[in-house]
Amino acid sequence: MDAVDLSRIGLAGLAVMGQNLALNIAEKGFPISVYNRSSNKVDDTVERAKEEGNLPLRGYHNPQDFVLSIQKPRSVIILVKAGVPVDQTIATLSNFMEPGDCIVDGGNEWYENTERRAKQVAEKGLLYLGMGVSGGEEGARYGPSLMPGGTREAYNYIEDIVTKVAAQVDDGPCVTYVGNGGAGNFVKMVHNGIEYGDMQLISEAYDVLKCVGGLSNEEIAKTFAEWNRGELESFLIEITADIFTVKDNLGEGELVDKILDKTGMKGTGKWTVQQAAELSIAAPTIAASLDSRFLSGLKEEREVAAKIFKEHGLTDVFGSKTVDKKQLVDDVRKALYASKICSYAQGMNLLRAKSLEKSWDLNLGELARIWKGGCIIRAVFLDRIKKAYDRNPNLSSLLVDPEFAKEMVERQAAWRRVVGLAISNGISTPGMSASLAYFDTYRRSRLPANLVQAQRDYFGAHTYERIDQPGAFHTEWSKLARKVKGV
């Protein structure tokens, strides 16, 4: 092909995300070649490109023709299922690529796999990026949040494209070069962990409003719509308000009430919690959200348990007390906001710890900025998180930023009322409770950990430190205890 006929970039993998991202790239004026193992996906994408304005997109059924249709140095985005399919796609395409070409993995991949693949393709002289893509199918089509990580040279290949394709906010496009190695995939993983926490906290707010406050779906829809005009303004709050307005087209009432209470997952939340444990970073809100998904999967067991406990006299006490609806709605709003701050603080602390371990030099304020648009966790208060890190890049926790600290104190009374009310009514609020426990633990200058250390020293001679003098100490606890008892 003549150089003038070559595409600016290629994309392989035309499921929903890949197809929409390809159309987004073409719509921004960058000629693109697309390829998929299933020919019908290629044809569908080409047809959509025609229907949506004769966009500069060409489809290929042969991997060699696909690769050769891209201008050098070639950049190819792959959007296929994580794991083995990525390795297979790389093996297929790299046979036709040349030194200096670049592969960009846009899937939800484990960051160590990205680092492994970068080394493998480097042997062929190829560059590699792992790029987190958030925003779902709509974000992919009209402007996602993009988190590319790998060699800076590789990012330079696609910078002009991604800055136009990404969601645009008041202070720039929602994309930044994250860092080297697997930094991009790791950041996307933590983003998803925060997303797990957000969704769990919102579901708990709904549960309290419905089961304790007795609010109807219509009232809940109006409540979330109102919240979306204030400090909680976000994509997830917005869509939650919408969900409660949708009627069931197969029966009476709203559709949300007919959906099975069993949550699915794809693994990034689990990876986040595992990494938090590996790095000794407390992430109880995110962990609680993961546990809640596990428990939701035990639908049959829960139904049996409900019957057994009912037979033993334990029945639901939802709404057994008179509740001031207006006060409850205001309290739940404050509890949700405070809990969210804790969840984001946990995610940011995890990113900082991994950045130090891997020397990624992550800019937490910049990451908060690129999450302001396009992505699932986009929210107004991300701008305030960015400003917190702008004020103090070495901030130990969002909780101690002066502005956030003030808000936590102002909301903690309402937060405690909500959690206490939920517990007294038999409503589980694992996310809000975990956030509150995290806050209460973090703000205390002295914890009962002194007793735990004494126990460890008693049974395992693990030693302990003292508050009044330096060094490690060990005590013969059992001997001294027997002496005290006169044994």
PDB file of N, CA and C in Angstrom, residues 376-447:
ATOM      1  N   ILE A 376     -15.904   5.144  35.347  1.00  0.00           N
ATOM      2  CA  ILE A 376     -17.062   4.757  36.149  1.00  0.00           C
ATOM      3  C   ILE A 376     -17.098   5.500  37.487  1.00  0.00           C
ATOM      4  N   ILE A 377     -15.935   5.783  38.070  1.00  0.00           N
ATOM      5  CA  ILE A 377     -15.924   6.444  39.384  1.00  0.00           C
ATOM      6  C   ILE A 377     -15.844   7.965  39.271  1.00  0.00           C
ATOM      7  N   ARG A 378     -16.086   8.498  38.075  1.00  0.00           N
ATOM      8  CA  ARG A 378     -16.005   9.948  37.919  1.00  0.00           C
ATOM      9  C   ARG A 378     -16.978  10.635  38.874  1.00  0.00           C
ATOM     10  N   ALA A 379     -16.461  11.662  39.537  1.00  0.00           N
ATOM     11  CA  ALA A 379     -17.247  12.343  40.555  1.00  0.00           C
ATOM     12  C   ALA A 379     -16.687  13.744  40.756  1.00  0.00           C
ATOM     13  N   VAL A 380     -17.562  14.646  41.182  1.00  0.00           N
ATOM     14  CA  VAL A 380     -17.156  16.022  41.412  1.00  0.00           C
ATOM     15  C   VAL A 380     -16.040  16.105  42.452  1.00  0.00           C
ATOM     16  N   PHE A 381     -16.125  15.287  43.494  1.00  0.00           N
ATOM     17  CA  PHE A 381     -15.160  15.468  44.566  1.00  0.00           C
ATOM     18  C   PHE A 381     -13.754  14.960  44.217  1.00  0.00           C
ATOM     19  N   LEU A 382     -13.578  14.350  43.037  1.00  0.00           N
ATOM     20  CA  LEU A 382     -12.232  13.991  42.583  1.00  0.00           C
ATOM     21  C   LEU A 382     -11.391  15.246  42.348  1.00  0.00           C
ATOM     22  N   ASP A 383     -12.052  16.338  41.971  1.00  0.00           N
ATOM     23  CA  ASP A 383     -11.313  17.588  41.805  1.00  0.00           C
ATOM     24  C   ASP A 383     -10.749  18.048  43.142  1.00  0.00           C
ATOM     25  N   ARG A 384     -11.483  17.796  44.212  1.00  0.00           N
ATOM     26  CA  ARG A 384     -11.016  18.176  45.537  1.00  0.00           C
ATOM     27  C   ARG A 384      -9.890  17.254  46.005  1.00  0.00           C
ATOM     28  N   ILE A 385      -9.949  15.981  45.560  1.00  0.00           N
ATOM     29  CA  ILE A 385      -8.842  15.061  45.863  1.00  0.00           C
ATOM     30  C   ILE A 385      -7.581  15.540  45.151  1.00  0.00           C
ATOM     31  N   LYS A 386      -7.727  15.939  43.892  1.00  0.00           N
ATOM     32  CA  LYS A 386      -6.584  16.464  43.145  1.00  0.00           C
ATOM     33  C   LYS A 386      -5.976  17.659  43.873  1.00  0.00           C
ATOM     34  N   LYS A 387      -6.824  18.573  44.316  1.00  0.00           N
ATOM     35  CA  LYS A 387      -6.336  19.778  44.995  1.00  0.00           C
ATOM     36  C   LYS A 387      -5.660  19.434  46.323  1.00  0.00           C
ATOM     37  N   ALA A 388      -6.143  18.390  46.980  1.00  0.00           N
ATOM     38  CA  ALA A 388      -5.514  17.960  48.240  1.00  0.00           C
ATOM     39  C   ALA A 388      -4.078  17.513  47.997  1.00  0.00           C
ATOM     40  N   TYR A 389      -3.871  16.758  46.914  1.00  0.00           N
ATOM     41  CA  TYR A 389      -2.508  16.310  46.589  1.00  0.00           C
ATOM     42  C   TYR A 389      -1.664  17.423  45.980  1.00  0.00           C
ATOM     43  N   ASP A 390      -2.324  18.393  45.345  1.00  0.00           N
ATOM     44  CA  ASP A 390      -1.587  19.566  44.859  1.00  0.00           C
ATOM     45  C   ASP A 390      -1.048  20.360  46.050  1.00  0.00           C
ATOM     46  N   ARG A 391      -1.855  20.471  47.101  1.00  0.00           N
ATOM     47  CA  ARG A 391      -1.417  21.181  48.308  1.00  0.00           C
ATOM     48  C   ARG A 391      -0.277  20.451  49.003  1.00  0.00           C
ATOM     49  N   ASN A 392      -0.375  19.129  49.017  1.00  0.00           N
ATOM     50  CA  ASN A 392       0.637  18.320  49.710  1.00  0.00           C
ATOM     51  C   ASN A 392       0.826  16.997  48.979  1.00  0.00           C
ATOM     52  N   PRO A 393       1.785  16.928  48.041  1.00  0.00           N
ATOM     53  CA  PRO A 393       2.023  15.697  47.284  1.00  0.00           C
ATOM     54  C   PRO A 393       2.391  14.513  48.173  1.00  0.00           C
ATOM     55  N   ASN A 394       2.890  14.790  49.377  1.00  0.00           N
ATOM     56  CA  ASN A 394       3.292  13.722  50.292  1.00  0.00           C
ATOM     57  C   ASN A 394       2.231  13.457  51.365  1.00  0.00           C
ATOM     58  N   LEU A 395       1.006  13.830  51.087  1.00  0.00           N
ATOM     59  CA  LEU A 395      -0.095  13.647  52.023  1.00  0.00           C
ATOM     60  C   LEU A 395      -0.185  12.175  52.445  1.00  0.00           C
ATOM     61  N   SER A 396      -0.137  11.920  53.759  1.00  0.00           N
ATOM     62  CA  SER A 396      -0.145  10.535  54.247  1.00  0.00           C
ATOM     63  C   SER A 396      -1.488   9.863  54.052  1.00  0.00           C
ATOM     64  N   SER A 397      -2.568  10.645  54.096  1.00  0.00           N
ATOM     65  CA  SER A 397      -3.910  10.113  53.872  1.00  0.00           C
ATOM     66  C   SER A 397      -4.846  11.266  53.561  1.00  0.00           C
ATOM     67  N   LEU A 398      -5.824  10.997  52.698  1.00  0.00           N
ATOM     68  CA  LEU A 398      -6.834  12.016  52.418  1.00  0.00           C
ATOM     69  C   LEU A 398      -7.561  12.442  53.684  1.00  0.00           C
ATOM     70  N   LEU A 399      -7.638  11.559  54.660  1.00  0.00           N
ATOM     71  CA  LEU A 399      -8.372  11.855  55.883  1.00  0.00           C
ATOM     72  C   LEU A 399      -7.788  13.028  56.653  1.00  0.00           C
ATOM     73  N   VAL A 400      -6.473  13.253  56.506  1.00  0.00           N
ATOM     74  CA  VAL A 400      -5.842  14.324  57.271  1.00  0.00           C
ATOM     75  C   VAL A 400      -5.633  15.588  56.453  1.00  0.00           C
ATOM     76  N   ASP A 401      -6.099  15.589  55.202  1.00  0.00           N
ATOM     77  CA  ASP A 401      -6.130  16.854  54.471  1.00  0.00           C
ATOM     78  C   ASP A 401      -7.072  17.779  55.228  1.00  0.00           C
ATOM     79  N   PRO A 402      -6.681  19.017  55.483  1.00  0.00           N
ATOM     80  CA  PRO A 402      -7.504  19.907  56.317  1.00  0.00           C
ATOM     81  C   PRO A 402      -8.966  19.997  55.903  1.00  0.00           C
ATOM     82  N   GLU A 403      -9.235  20.095  54.597  1.00  0.00           N
ATOM     83  CA  GLU A 403     -10.615  20.221  54.137  1.00  0.00           C
ATOM     84  C   GLU A 403     -11.412  18.941  54.366  1.00  0.00           C
ATOM     85  N   PHE A 404     -10.812  17.804  54.007  1.00  0.00           N
ATOM     86  CA  PHE A 404     -11.509  16.538  54.189  1.00  0.00           C
ATOM     87  C   PHE A 404     -11.662  16.206  55.672  1.00  0.00           C
ATOM     88  N   ALA A 405     -10.646  16.505  56.471  1.00  0.00           N
ATOM     89  CA  ALA A 405     -10.724  16.243  57.916  1.00  0.00           C
ATOM     90  C   ALA A 405     -11.904  16.997  58.529  1.00  0.00           C
ATOM     91  N   LYS A 406     -12.079  18.248  58.113  1.00  0.00           N
ATOM     92  CA  LYS A 406     -13.192  19.064  58.620  1.00  0.00           C
ATOM     93  C   LYS A 406     -14.534  18.434  58.251  1.00  0.00           C
ATOM     94  N   GLU A 407     -14.637  17.966  57.013  1.00  0.00           N
ATOM     95  CA  GLU A 407     -15.888  17.357  56.562  1.00  0.00           C
ATOM     96  C   GLU A 407     -16.172  16.040  57.276  1.00  0.00           C
ATOM     97  N   MET A 408     -15.134  15.271  57.542  1.00  0.00           N
ATOM     98  CA  MET A 408     -15.334  14.007  58.269  1.00  0.00           C
ATOM     99  C   MET A 408     -15.899  14.271  59.662  1.00  0.00           C
ATOM    100  N   VAL A 409     -15.347  15.263  60.324  1.00  0.00           N
ATOM    101  CA  VAL A 409     -15.812  15.595  61.677  1.00  0.00           C
ATOM    102  C   VAL A 409     -17.261  16.071  61.630  1.00  0.00           C
ATOM    103  N   GLU A 410     -17.594  16.871  60.624  1.00  0.00           N
ATOM    104  CA  GLU A 410     -18.954  17.402  60.502  1.00  0.00           C
ATOM    105  C   GLU A 410     -19.988  16.307  60.220  1.00  0.00           C
ATOM    106  N   ARG A 411     -19.556  15.215  59.597  1.00  0.00           N
ATOM    107  CA  ARG A 411     -20.489  14.174  59.184  1.00  0.00           C
ATOM    108  C   ARG A 411     -20.475  12.942  60.078  1.00  0.00           C
ATOM    109  N   GLN A 412     -19.534  12.859  60.995  1.00  0.00           N
ATOM    110  CA  GLN A 412     -19.377  11.613  61.740  1.00  0.00           C
ATOM    111  C   GLN A 412     -20.560  11.297  62.656  1.00  0.00           C
ATOM    112  N   ALA A 413     -21.247  12.282  63.197  1.00  0.00           N
ATOM    113  CA  ALA A 413     -22.406  12.010  64.060  1.00  0.00           C
ATOM    114  C   ALA A 413     -23.522  11.339  63.250  1.00  0.00           C
ATOM    115  N   ALA A 414     -23.814  11.874  62.064  1.00  0.00           N
ATOM    116  CA  ALA A 414     -24.830  11.288  61.192  1.00  0.00           C
ATOM    117  C   ALA A 414     -24.419   9.882  60.754  1.00  0.00           C
ATOM    118  N   TRP A 415     -23.150   9.726  60.454  1.00  0.00           N
ATOM    119  CA  TRP A 415     -22.568   8.449  60.035  1.00  0.00           C
ATOM    120  C   TRP A 415     -22.815   7.385  61.108  1.00  0.00           C
ATOM    121  N   ARG A 416     -22.549   7.751  62.362  1.00  0.00           N
ATOM    122  CA  ARG A 416     -22.742   6.809  63.469  1.00  0.00           C
ATOM    123  C   ARG A 416     -24.222   6.475  63.657  1.00  0.00           C
ATOM    124  N   ARG A 417     -25.082   7.464  63.463  1.00  0.00           N
ATOM    125  CA  ARG A 417     -26.520   7.209  63.595  1.00  0.00           C
ATOM    126  C   ARG A 417     -26.993   6.199  62.558  1.00  0.00           C
ATOM    127  N   VAL A 418     -26.516   6.348  61.328  1.00  0.00           N
ATOM    128  CA  VAL A 418     -26.937   5.449  60.251  1.00  0.00           C
ATOM    129  C   VAL A 418     -26.466   4.030  60.517  1.00  0.00           C
ATOM    130  N   VAL A 419     -25.184   3.880  60.840  1.00  0.00           N
ATOM    131  CA  VAL A 419     -24.644   2.541  61.098  1.00  0.00           C
ATOM    132  C   VAL A 419     -25.337   1.908  62.306  1.00  0.00           C
ATOM    133  N   GLY A 420     -25.522   2.694  63.363  1.00  0.00           N
ATOM    134  CA  GLY A 420     -26.188   2.180  64.553  1.00  0.00           C
ATOM    135  C   GLY A 420     -27.630   1.777  64.280  1.00  0.00           C
ATOM    136  N   LEU A 421     -28.339   2.607  63.517  1.00  0.00           N
ATOM    137  CA  LEU A 421     -29.727   2.325  63.178  1.00  0.00           C
ATOM    138  C   LEU A 421     -29.824   1.064  62.318  1.00  0.00           C
ATOM    139  N   ALA A 422     -28.909   0.927  61.375  1.00  0.00           N
ATOM    140  CA  ALA A 422     -28.906  -0.255  60.514  1.00  0.00           C
ATOM    141  C   ALA A 422     -28.681  -1.516  61.347  1.00  0.00           C
ATOM    142  N   ILE A 423     -27.700  -1.474  62.239  1.00  0.00           N
ATOM    143  CA  ILE A 423     -27.403  -2.636  63.083  1.00  0.00           C
ATOM    144  C   ILE A 423     -28.600  -3.003  63.945  1.00  0.00           C
ATOM    145  N   SER A 424     -29.239  -2.004  64.551  1.00  0.00           N
ATOM    146  CA  SER A 424     -30.379  -2.268  65.437  1.00  0.00           C
ATOM    147  C   SER A 424     -31.572  -2.827  64.667  1.00  0.00           C
ATOM    148  N   ASN A 425     -31.616  -2.579  63.357  1.00  0.00           N
ATOM    149  CA  ASN A 425     -32.705  -3.090  62.528  1.00  0.00           C
ATOM    150  C   ASN A 425     -32.328  -4.362  61.766  1.00  0.00           C
ATOM    151  N   GLY A 426     -31.123  -4.879  62.034  1.00  0.00           N
ATOM    152  CA  GLY A 426     -30.709  -6.109  61.368  1.00  0.00           C
ATOM    153  C   GLY A 426     -30.340  -5.941  59.917  1.00  0.00           C
ATOM    154  N   ILE A 427     -29.949  -4.721  59.522  1.00  0.00           N
ATOM    155  CA  ILE A 427     -29.514  -4.440  58.148  1.00  0.00           C
ATOM    156  C   ILE A 427     -27.999  -4.425  58.113  1.00  0.00           C
ATOM    157  N   SER A 428     -27.412  -5.227  57.237  1.00  0.00           N
ATOM    158  CA  SER A 428     -25.948  -5.243  57.145  1.00  0.00           C
ATOM    159  C   SER A 428     -25.454  -4.056  56.324  1.00  0.00           C
ATOM    160  N   THR A 429     -24.512  -3.321  56.885  1.00  0.00           N
ATOM    161  CA  THR A 429     -23.857  -2.215  56.164  1.00  0.00           C
ATOM    162  C   THR A 429     -22.348  -2.412  56.271  1.00  0.00           C
ATOM    163  N   PRO A 430     -21.826  -3.489  55.666  1.00  0.00           N
ATOM    164  CA  PRO A 430     -20.402  -3.799  55.822  1.00  0.00           C
ATOM    165  C   PRO A 430     -19.466  -2.714  55.318  1.00  0.00           C
ATOM    166  N   GLY A 431     -19.829  -2.039  54.222  1.00  0.00           N
ATOM    167  CA  GLY A 431     -18.973  -0.990  53.683  1.00  0.00           C
ATOM    168  C   GLY A 431     -18.931   0.234  54.569  1.00  0.00           C
ATOM    169  N   MET A 432     -20.110   0.735  54.964  1.00  0.00           N
ATOM    170  CA  MET A 432     -20.164   1.906  55.852  1.00  0.00           C
ATOM    171  C   MET A 432     -19.551   1.596  57.209  1.00  0.00           C
ATOM    172  N   SER A 433     -19.806   0.390  57.720  1.00  0.00           N
ATOM    173  CA  SER A 433     -19.252   0.002  59.020  1.00  0.00           C
ATOM    174  C   SER A 433     -17.737  -0.106  58.954  1.00  0.00           C
ATOM    175  N   ALA A 434     -17.231  -0.687  57.859  1.00  0.00           N
ATOM    176  CA  ALA A 434     -15.782  -0.824  57.694  1.00  0.00           C
ATOM    177  C   ALA A 434     -15.124   0.543  57.552  1.00  0.00           C
ATOM    178  N   SER A 435     -15.777   1.447  56.822  1.00  0.00           N
ATOM    179  CA  SER A 435     -15.243   2.797  56.671  1.00  0.00           C
ATOM    180  C   SER A 435     -15.200   3.523  58.015  1.00  0.00           C
ATOM    181  N   LEU A 436     -16.265   3.381  58.791  1.00  0.00           N
ATOM    182  CA  LEU A 436     -16.327   4.033  60.095  1.00  0.00           C
ATOM    183  C   LEU A 436     -15.264   3.466  61.035  1.00  0.00           C
ATOM    184  N   ALA A 437     -15.090   2.145  61.028  1.00  0.00           N
ATOM    185  CA  ALA A 437     -14.057   1.521  61.862  1.00  0.00           C
ATOM    186  C   ALA A 437     -12.663   1.972  61.429  1.00  0.00           C
ATOM    187  N   TYR A 438     -12.482   2.115  60.115  1.00  0.00           N
ATOM    188  CA  TYR A 438     -11.197   2.588  59.582  1.00  0.00           C
ATOM    189  C   TYR A 438     -10.910   4.003  60.081  1.00  0.00           C
ATOM    190  N   PHE A 439     -11.925   4.854  59.993  1.00  0.00           N
ATOM    191  CA  PHE A 439     -11.798   6.236  60.453  1.00  0.00           C
ATOM    192  C   PHE A 439     -11.490   6.289  61.951  1.00  0.00           C
ATOM    193  N   ASP A 440     -12.254   5.528  62.732  1.00  0.00           N
ATOM    194  CA  ASP A 440     -12.058   5.539  64.186  1.00  0.00           C
ATOM    195  C   ASP A 440     -10.700   4.973  64.590  1.00  0.00           C
ATOM    196  N   THR A 441     -10.231   3.984  63.852  1.00  0.00           N
ATOM    197  CA  THR A 441      -8.920   3.407  64.151  1.00  0.00           C
ATOM    198  C   THR A 441      -7.808   4.376  63.784  1.00  0.00           C
ATOM    199  N   TYR A 442      -7.934   4.987  62.610  1.00  0.00           N
ATOM    200  CA  TYR A 442      -6.879   5.875  62.118  1.00  0.00           C
ATOM    201  C   TYR A 442      -6.746   7.140  62.964  1.00  0.00           C
ATOM    202  N   ARG A 443      -7.859   7.615  63.517  1.00  0.00           N
ATOM    203  CA  ARG A 443      -7.822   8.890  64.246  1.00  0.00           C
ATOM    204  C   ARG A 443      -7.374   8.725  65.699  1.00  0.00           C
ATOM    205  N   ARG A 444      -7.264   7.497  66.202  1.00  0.00           N
ATOM    206  CA  ARG A 444      -6.876   7.291  67.599  1.00  0.00           C
ATOM    207  C   ARG A 444      -5.360   7.215  67.748  1.00  0.00           C
ATOM    208  N   SER A 445      -4.834   7.926  68.722  1.00  0.00           N
ATOM    209  CA  SER A 445      -3.390   7.926  68.942  1.00  0.00           C
ATOM    210  C   SER A 445      -2.919   6.660  69.666  1.00  0.00           C
ATOM    211  N   ARG A 446      -3.836   5.979  70.337  1.00  0.00           N
ATOM    212  CA  ARG A 446      -3.464   4.736  71.012  1.00  0.00           C
ATOM    213  C   ARG A 446      -4.543   3.685  70.790  1.00  0.00           C
ATOM    214  N   LEU A 447      -4.094   2.485  70.394  1.00  0.00           N
ATOM    215  CA  LEU A 447      -4.991   1.381  70.102  1.00  0.00           C
ATOM    216  C   LEU A 447      -4.730   0.213  71.055  1.00  0.00           C
TER     217      LEU A 447
END
